[in-house]
XYZ file of C-alpha atoms in Angstrom:
294
model
C -1.899 -103.592 -55.081
C -4.212 -106.010 -53.197
C -7.306 -107.239 -54.965
C -10.849 -106.460 -53.845
C -11.151 -109.979 -52.443
C -7.939 -109.600 -50.415
C -9.133 -106.289 -48.994
C -12.508 -107.789 -48.083
C -10.837 -110.692 -46.283
C -8.537 -108.349 -44.395
C -11.415 -106.084 -43.349
C -13.339 -109.054 -41.971
C -10.211 -110.279 -40.167
C -9.610 -106.904 -38.483
C -13.284 -106.695 -37.496
C -13.020 -110.123 -35.836
C -9.907 -108.969 -33.982
C -11.721 -105.842 -32.844
C -14.525 -107.972 -31.398
C -11.969 -110.007 -29.422
C -10.107 -106.985 -28.044
C -13.400 -105.326 -27.109
C -14.489 -108.465 -25.251
C -11.139 -108.661 -23.446
C -11.448 -105.012 -22.472
C -14.882 -105.613 -20.952
C -13.684 -108.713 -19.074
C -10.673 -106.802 -17.715
C -12.939 -103.940 -16.623
C -15.165 -106.395 -14.746
C -12.190 -108.042 -13.034
C -10.489 -104.739 -12.280
C -13.079 -103.525 -9.799
C -12.767 -106.591 -7.598
C -8.968 -106.661 -7.875
C -8.724 -102.947 -7.095
C -10.928 -103.304 -4.017
C -8.786 -106.190 -2.759
C -5.546 -104.261 -3.321
C -6.829 -101.124 -1.615
C -8.196 -103.131 1.296
C -4.784 -104.735 1.900
C -2.892 -101.449 2.145
C -4.054 -100.264 5.615
C -3.295 -103.660 7.185
C 0.162 -103.879 5.608
C 0.950 -100.271 6.510
C -0.234 -100.742 10.098
C 1.808 -103.899 10.541
C 4.878 -102.028 9.313
C 4.169 -99.269 11.843
C 3.781 -101.746 14.707
C 7.007 -103.480 13.740
C 8.780 -100.134 13.556
C 7.668 -99.264 17.085
C 8.763 -102.626 18.473
C 11.972 -102.961 16.489
C 13.247 -99.399 16.852
C 15.372 -100.307 19.851
C 16.226 -103.869 18.876
C 18.037 -103.633 15.560
C 21.445 -103.644 17.289
C 20.348 -106.193 19.872
C 22.420 -109.367 19.328
C 19.444 -111.421 20.515
C 17.072 -109.868 17.978
C 15.841 -112.170 15.171
C 18.073 -112.381 12.098
C 15.143 -111.243 9.968
C 15.534 -107.848 11.663
C 19.262 -107.409 12.188
C 20.346 -109.386 9.121
C 23.327 -111.672 8.768
C 25.868 -108.889 9.072
C 26.689 -109.078 5.361
C 25.085 -108.136 2.040
C 27.005 -110.399 -0.299
C 24.195 -112.755 -1.333
C 21.000 -111.287 -2.773
C 17.708 -112.933 -3.679
C 15.423 -110.980 -6.016
C 11.782 -112.087 -5.952
C 10.244 -110.825 -9.201
C 6.434 -110.993 -9.225
C 4.710 -110.740 -12.611
C 1.564 -112.023 -14.308
C 0.835 -115.427 -15.774
C -0.528 -113.980 -19.007
C 0.404 -111.272 -21.467
C -1.700 -108.871 -23.559
C -1.517 -106.286 -20.781
C 0.645 -103.588 -22.310
C 3.941 -102.871 -20.591
C 2.882 -104.219 -17.187
C 5.212 -107.231 -17.102
C 8.029 -105.494 -18.961
C 8.119 -102.563 -16.527
C 8.606 -104.877 -13.528
C 11.272 -106.880 -15.351
C 13.012 -103.681 -16.436
C 13.068 -102.439 -12.831
C 14.553 -105.702 -11.596
C 17.172 -105.728 -14.372
C 18.524 -102.397 -13.166
C 19.248 -103.894 -9.745
C 20.521 -107.177 -11.175
C 23.084 -105.405 -13.344
C 24.079 -103.060 -10.528
C 24.557 -105.843 -7.984
C 26.475 -108.037 -10.420
C 28.764 -105.114 -11.302
C 29.436 -104.663 -7.572
C 30.519 -108.271 -7.280
C 27.469 -109.515 -5.368
C 26.080 -113.032 -5.621
C 22.608 -112.657 -7.171
C 19.828 -115.209 -7.458
C 16.392 -114.691 -9.000
C 13.087 -116.233 -7.947
C 10.309 -115.522 -10.452
C 6.705 -115.595 -9.291
C 4.686 -115.650 -12.507
C 5.332 -117.092 -15.934
C 5.839 -113.871 -17.908
C 8.676 -112.584 -15.753
C 10.441 -115.914 -16.019
C 10.104 -115.929 -19.813
C 11.618 -112.459 -20.138
C 14.445 -112.857 -17.635
C 15.616 -116.286 -18.742
C 16.951 -114.855 -22.005
C 19.790 -113.134 -20.144
C 19.768 -114.401 -16.576
C 18.771 -118.081 -16.677
C 22.068 -118.930 -14.975
C 20.971 -116.865 -11.963
C 17.618 -118.623 -11.501
C 16.976 -120.654 -8.386
C 15.470 -124.080 -8.976
C 11.713 -124.621 -9.221
C 10.406 -121.189 -10.148
C 6.928 -120.425 -8.752
C 3.986 -120.181 -11.136
C 0.271 -119.911 -10.351
C -1.046 -121.202 -13.656
C -4.789 -121.363 -14.061
C -5.609 -119.367 -10.917
C -8.708 -117.212 -10.874
C -8.068 -115.243 -7.712
C -5.055 -114.399 -5.546
C -5.189 -116.029 -2.108
C -3.220 -115.708 1.122
C -2.163 -119.339 0.741
C -0.256 -118.428 -2.418
C 1.604 -115.686 -0.540
C 2.412 -118.203 2.183
C 3.873 -120.523 -0.453
C 6.250 -117.818 -1.673
C 7.090 -116.657 1.868
C 7.796 -120.209 2.995
C 10.236 -120.647 0.116
C 12.010 -117.371 0.930
C 12.136 -117.908 4.696
C 13.354 -121.479 4.274
C 16.237 -120.371 2.058
C 17.154 -117.546 4.446
C 17.105 -119.900 7.423
C 19.588 -122.167 5.601
C 21.930 -119.212 5.196
C 21.619 -119.054 1.403
C 20.914 -115.289 1.238
C 21.704 -112.101 3.139
C 19.223 -109.713 1.481
C 15.837 -110.413 -0.109
C 14.090 -107.819 -2.290
C 10.544 -108.032 -3.644
C 9.586 -106.576 -7.038
C 6.006 -105.824 -8.054
C 3.830 -103.094 -9.553
C 1.742 -100.807 -7.347
C -1.688 -99.945 -8.715
C -2.458 -96.235 -8.940
C -5.016 -96.023 -11.734
C -6.039 -97.703 -14.950
C -3.407 -95.668 -16.763
C -0.667 -95.763 -14.114
C 1.049 -98.735 -12.465
C 4.378 -98.039 -10.755
C 7.095 -100.737 -10.406
C 8.314 -101.090 -6.826
C 11.331 -102.685 -5.121
C 10.758 -103.537 -1.453
C 13.466 -105.025 0.764
C 11.831 -107.568 3.050
C 14.954 -109.176 4.577
C 16.439 -107.623 6.653
C 13.165 -105.942 7.529
C 12.955 -102.309 6.481
C 12.011 -100.332 9.565
C 10.456 -96.931 9.029
C 10.113 -94.014 11.380
C 8.604 -94.666 14.771
C 5.025 -93.454 15.015
C 4.622 -90.330 17.142
C 1.581 -90.852 19.361
C 1.803 -87.373 20.839
C 2.232 -88.660 24.399
C 5.022 -89.770 26.646
C 3.488 -93.181 27.231
C 5.724 -96.215 27.249
C 4.649 -99.740 26.473
C 5.563 -103.013 28.065
C 5.113 -106.049 25.856
C 4.169 -109.495 27.012
C 5.906 -111.644 25.909
C 9.039 -109.565 25.440
C 9.850 -107.639 22.278
C 12.264 -110.287 20.961
C 9.598 -112.994 21.147
C 7.063 -110.727 19.445
C 9.470 -109.902 16.643
C 10.258 -113.575 16.107
C 6.549 -114.167 15.500
C 5.635 -110.965 13.649
C 8.564 -110.660 11.241
C 7.823 -113.876 9.270
C 4.138 -112.957 9.224
C 5.002 -109.477 7.958
C 6.941 -110.971 5.033
C 3.892 -113.045 4.089
C 1.644 -109.976 4.374
C 3.948 -107.871 2.200
C 4.118 -110.616 -0.453
C 0.322 -110.981 -0.341
C -0.075 -107.242 -0.785
C 2.386 -107.322 -3.718
C 0.383 -110.089 -5.419
C -2.855 -108.149 -4.942
C -1.303 -104.948 -6.268
C -0.039 -106.912 -9.262
C -3.484 -108.399 -9.897
C -5.096 -104.944 -9.967
C -2.260 -103.474 -12.046
C -2.483 -106.324 -14.553
C -6.208 -105.840 -15.144
C -5.832 -102.070 -15.366
C -2.997 -102.401 -17.872
C -4.917 -105.011 -19.888
C -8.039 -102.835 -19.948
C -6.014 -99.883 -21.231
C -4.099 -101.997 -23.777
C -7.242 -103.622 -25.155
C -8.980 -100.248 -25.397
C -6.075 -98.938 -27.475
C -6.100 -102.105 -29.599
C -9.852 -101.741 -30.203
C -9.414 -98.126 -31.273
C -6.529 -99.010 -33.567
C -8.543 -101.833 -35.115
C -11.411 -99.426 -35.758
C -9.055 -96.957 -37.457
C -7.619 -99.765 -39.573
C -11.103 -100.909 -40.623
C -11.933 -97.359 -41.703
C -8.719 -97.077 -43.760
C -9.172 -100.483 -45.363
C -12.837 -99.761 -46.133
C -11.841 -96.480 -47.817
C -9.165 -98.291 -49.810
C -11.667 -101.019 -50.738
C -14.243 -98.464 -51.922
C -11.659 -96.585 -53.978
C -10.390 -99.786 -55.562
C -13.952 -100.911 -56.292
C -14.803 -97.531 -57.782
C -11.672 -97.643 -59.951
C -12.559 -101.155 -61.130
C -16.121 -100.097 -62.025
C -14.849 -96.990 -63.837
C -12.344 -99.096 -65.757
C -15.096 -101.532 -66.809
C -17.367 -98.673 -67.904
C -14.575 -97.176 -69.996
C -13.965 -100.540 -71.658
C -17.708 -100.968 -72.420
C -18.052 -97.446 -73.825
C -14.852 -97.804 -75.844
C -16.095 -101.114 -77.261
C -19.482 -99.648 -78.137
C -17.903 -96.689 -79.887
C -15.612 -98.994 -81.842
C -18.603 -101.029 -83.043
C -20.573 -97.933 -84.005
C -17.612 -96.466 -85.751
């Protein structure tokens, strides 16, 4: 049974931990609002660009002159998985959920005999995946250590790496993994194929109007498709930033509550032990006095 001194030290230690988790919760809450606004602001632009591309590309996917980013290489043997995670931990299951989602596809593709390579954007994803899949890593993993805010330039860095590798013929399919922010309690892992471009349904404008593009559709696609990849990566990084802060806020709130419960239990144990020690001393004093009087 721990001594009164040990219990006192442990209570003080847990109280110090509770102060830290409470501070981290407040910092995450302050950062969350800005990150959430940025993520939500990026969604209409990314969605609209996808719609525009769908309208332009709907009749060009089978065009032999269409950009390779749209029609693909004609094969799906070589896959690049771009796994975007955070640089730091202490954010609950945020990083693990993205890694778990990517592992499902890694194992499936490997079992199908595909050539798989992994590009990790963020330190935590790299640390988790290297235990089993370090042999699948591409060289020079991307990390944004010490950053305070996600920027478009960082998305361009990732997109440039991906587009350069695709242009060299190293990959046939590129898939992006990230976590979409829904609320403080909910962040949903996503897998988005960016090469070949995923074309959704053509927008119904409700009219029979036709459009003529200048320059032609092929030239527009050649310019818009690389830009769309950068936009989608930028949106993924913003969604991750908001999801990370939401997950950290929730995790630190739970940690603060657990620390408070532990302090209460330890304090009760300390008081009981102290009361038992005092009672034992009183019994010894009374017993000694009675022995002397007897």
